[in-house]
mmCIF file of C-alpha atoms in Angstrom:
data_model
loop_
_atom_site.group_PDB
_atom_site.id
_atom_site.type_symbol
_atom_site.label_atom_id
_atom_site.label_comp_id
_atom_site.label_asym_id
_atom_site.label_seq_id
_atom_site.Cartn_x
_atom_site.Cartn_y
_atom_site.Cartn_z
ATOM 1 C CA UNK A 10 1.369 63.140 28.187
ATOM 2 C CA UNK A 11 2.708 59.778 29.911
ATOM 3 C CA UNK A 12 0.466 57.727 27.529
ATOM 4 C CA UNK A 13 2.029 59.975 24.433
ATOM 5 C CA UNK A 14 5.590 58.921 25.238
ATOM 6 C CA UNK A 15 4.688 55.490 25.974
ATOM 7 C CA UNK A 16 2.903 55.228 22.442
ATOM 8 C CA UNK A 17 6.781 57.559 20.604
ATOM 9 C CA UNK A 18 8.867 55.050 22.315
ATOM 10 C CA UNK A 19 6.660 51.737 21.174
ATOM 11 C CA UNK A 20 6.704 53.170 17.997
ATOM 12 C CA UNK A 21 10.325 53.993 17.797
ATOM 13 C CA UNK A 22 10.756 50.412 19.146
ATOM 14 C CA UNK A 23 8.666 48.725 16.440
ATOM 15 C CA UNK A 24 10.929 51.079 13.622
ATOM 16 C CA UNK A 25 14.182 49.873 14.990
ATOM 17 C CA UNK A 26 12.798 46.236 14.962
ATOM 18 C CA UNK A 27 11.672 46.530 11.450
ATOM 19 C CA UNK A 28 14.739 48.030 10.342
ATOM 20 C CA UNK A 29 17.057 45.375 12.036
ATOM 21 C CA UNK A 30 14.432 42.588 9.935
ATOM 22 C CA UNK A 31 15.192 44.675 6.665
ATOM 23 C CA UNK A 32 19.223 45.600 7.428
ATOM 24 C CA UNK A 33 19.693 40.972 8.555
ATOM 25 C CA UNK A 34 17.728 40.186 5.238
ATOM 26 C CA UNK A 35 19.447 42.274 3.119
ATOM 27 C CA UNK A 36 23.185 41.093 4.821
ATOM 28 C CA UNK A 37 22.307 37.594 4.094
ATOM 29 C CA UNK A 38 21.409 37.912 0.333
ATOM 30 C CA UNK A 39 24.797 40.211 0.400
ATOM 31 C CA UNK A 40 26.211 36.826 2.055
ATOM 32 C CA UNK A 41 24.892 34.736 -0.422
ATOM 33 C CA UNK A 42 25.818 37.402 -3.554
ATOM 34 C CA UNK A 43 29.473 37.283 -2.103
ATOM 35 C CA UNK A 44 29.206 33.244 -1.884
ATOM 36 C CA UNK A 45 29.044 32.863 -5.543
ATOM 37 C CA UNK A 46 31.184 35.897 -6.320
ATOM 38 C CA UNK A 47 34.083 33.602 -4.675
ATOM 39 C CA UNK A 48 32.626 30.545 -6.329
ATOM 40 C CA UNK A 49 33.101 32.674 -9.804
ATOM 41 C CA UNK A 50 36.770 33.919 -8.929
ATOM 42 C CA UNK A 51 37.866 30.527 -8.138
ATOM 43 C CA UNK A 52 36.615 29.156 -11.661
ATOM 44 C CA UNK A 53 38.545 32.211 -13.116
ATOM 45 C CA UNK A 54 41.342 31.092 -11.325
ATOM 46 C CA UNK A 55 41.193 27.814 -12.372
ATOM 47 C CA UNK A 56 40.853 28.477 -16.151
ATOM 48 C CA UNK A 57 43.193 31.767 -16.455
ATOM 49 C CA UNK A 58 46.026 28.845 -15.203
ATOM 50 C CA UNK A 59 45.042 26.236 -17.796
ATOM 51 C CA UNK A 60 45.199 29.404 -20.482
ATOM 52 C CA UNK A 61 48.105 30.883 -19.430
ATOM 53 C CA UNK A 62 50.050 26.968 -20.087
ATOM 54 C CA UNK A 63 48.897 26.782 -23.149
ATOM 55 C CA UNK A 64 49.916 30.838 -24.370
ATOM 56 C CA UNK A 65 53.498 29.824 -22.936
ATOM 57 C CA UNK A 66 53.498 26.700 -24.923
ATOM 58 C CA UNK A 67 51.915 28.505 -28.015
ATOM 59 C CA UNK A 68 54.503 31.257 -27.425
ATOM 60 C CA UNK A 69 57.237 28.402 -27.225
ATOM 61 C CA UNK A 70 56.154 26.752 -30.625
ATOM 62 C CA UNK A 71 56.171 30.325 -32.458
ATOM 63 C CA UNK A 72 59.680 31.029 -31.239
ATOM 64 C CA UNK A 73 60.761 27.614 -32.233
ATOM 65 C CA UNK A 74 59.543 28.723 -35.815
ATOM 66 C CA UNK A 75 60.686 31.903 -36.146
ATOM 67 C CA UNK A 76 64.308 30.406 -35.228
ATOM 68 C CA UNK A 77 63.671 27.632 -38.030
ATOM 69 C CA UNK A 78 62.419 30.145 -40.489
ATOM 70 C CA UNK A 79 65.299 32.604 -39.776
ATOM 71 C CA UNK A 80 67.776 29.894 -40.540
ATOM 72 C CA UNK A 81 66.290 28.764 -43.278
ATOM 73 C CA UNK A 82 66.243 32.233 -44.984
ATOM 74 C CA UNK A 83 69.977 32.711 -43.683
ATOM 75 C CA UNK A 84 70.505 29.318 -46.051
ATOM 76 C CA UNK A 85 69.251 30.503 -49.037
ATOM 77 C CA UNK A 86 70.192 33.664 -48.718
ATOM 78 C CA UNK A 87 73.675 33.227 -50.686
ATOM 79 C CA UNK A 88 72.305 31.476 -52.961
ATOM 80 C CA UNK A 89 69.678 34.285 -54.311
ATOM 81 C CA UNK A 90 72.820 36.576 -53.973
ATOM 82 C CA UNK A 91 74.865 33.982 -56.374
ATOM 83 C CA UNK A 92 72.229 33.705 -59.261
ATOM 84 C CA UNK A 93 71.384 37.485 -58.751
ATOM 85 C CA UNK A 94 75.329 37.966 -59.203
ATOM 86 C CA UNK A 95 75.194 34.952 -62.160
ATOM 87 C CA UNK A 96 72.005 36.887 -63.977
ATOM 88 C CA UNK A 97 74.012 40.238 -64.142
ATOM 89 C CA UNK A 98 77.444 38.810 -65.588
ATOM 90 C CA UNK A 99 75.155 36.831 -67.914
ATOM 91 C CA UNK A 100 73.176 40.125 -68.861
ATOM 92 C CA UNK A 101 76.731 42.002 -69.583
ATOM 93 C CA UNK A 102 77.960 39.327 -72.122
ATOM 94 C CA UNK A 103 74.902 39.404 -73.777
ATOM 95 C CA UNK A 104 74.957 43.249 -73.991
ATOM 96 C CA UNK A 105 78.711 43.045 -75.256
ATOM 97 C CA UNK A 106 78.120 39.531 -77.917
ATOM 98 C CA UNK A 107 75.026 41.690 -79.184
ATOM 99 C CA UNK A 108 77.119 44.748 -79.856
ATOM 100 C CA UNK A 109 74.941 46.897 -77.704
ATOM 101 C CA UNK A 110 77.912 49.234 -77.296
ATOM 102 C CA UNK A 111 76.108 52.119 -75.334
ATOM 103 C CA UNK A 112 75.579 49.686 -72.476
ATOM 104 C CA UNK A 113 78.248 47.553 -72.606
ATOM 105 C CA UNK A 114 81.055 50.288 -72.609
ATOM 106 C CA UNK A 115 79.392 51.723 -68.892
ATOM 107 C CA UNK A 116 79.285 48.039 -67.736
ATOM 108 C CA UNK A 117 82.069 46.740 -69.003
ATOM 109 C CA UNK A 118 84.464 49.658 -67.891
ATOM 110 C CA UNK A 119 83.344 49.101 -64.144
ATOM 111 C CA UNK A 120 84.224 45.155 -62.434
ATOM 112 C CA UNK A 121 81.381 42.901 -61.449
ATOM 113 C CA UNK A 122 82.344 41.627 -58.088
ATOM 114 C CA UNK A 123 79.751 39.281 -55.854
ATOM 115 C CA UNK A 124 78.696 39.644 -52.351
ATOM 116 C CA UNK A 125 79.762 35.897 -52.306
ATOM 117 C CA UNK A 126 83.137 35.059 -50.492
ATOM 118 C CA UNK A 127 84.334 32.565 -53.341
ATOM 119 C CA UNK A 128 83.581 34.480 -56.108
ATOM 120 C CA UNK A 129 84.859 37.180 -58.322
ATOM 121 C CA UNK A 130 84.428 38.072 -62.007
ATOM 122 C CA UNK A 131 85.752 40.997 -63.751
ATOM 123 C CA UNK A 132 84.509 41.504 -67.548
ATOM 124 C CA UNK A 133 85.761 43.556 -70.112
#
């Protein structure tokens, strides 16, 4: 029986030894795995901060030329207003030099006033 618990406890010695081999291989390719796992995150790093200058300057430009744009519309804006004002007065003297009585009397019995601060027509 002496000889049986010699050969359970050589055996249970050679098991643990194998399975420390396995278990130290297996940490150093983990080791390795989570070597270029931080090589990768730092080359993230690197590039998400060259990106992220160039959306904020892209952003920048964009809100540079919305402003432009927005002003420019505001500067033409009275002006599409005027000839939009000028093309109805010119439509009601038509309608009244033509004789076109039906549609003159409406329009002519009601003032033509533009959104435009400077001017103000009233035909009859």
């Amino acid at each position: 029986m002496e000889i049986k618990i010699k050969h359970s406890v050589a055996g249970a010695a050679v098991g643990f030894i194998a399975l420390n081999v396995y278990l130290i291989k297996t940490l150093k390719k983990t080791m390795g795995t989570l070597g270029e796992v931080d090589k990768t995150l730092a080359e993230v790093r690197g590039t998400l901060g060259g990106l992220s200058e160039e959306a904020k300057h892209l952003i920048r430009n964009a809100n540079k030329i919305t402003a432009d744009v927005k002003g420019k519309i505001n500067a033409v804006d009275p002006l599409l207003e005027t000839a939009h004002d000028v093309g109805e007065v010119i439509h009601q003297v038509t309608d009244s030099v033509l004789g076109n009585n039906d549609a003159s009397e409406i329009r002519s019995t009601s003032p033509v006033y533009s959104t435009s601060p400077n001017l103000h027509l009233k035909v009859k």
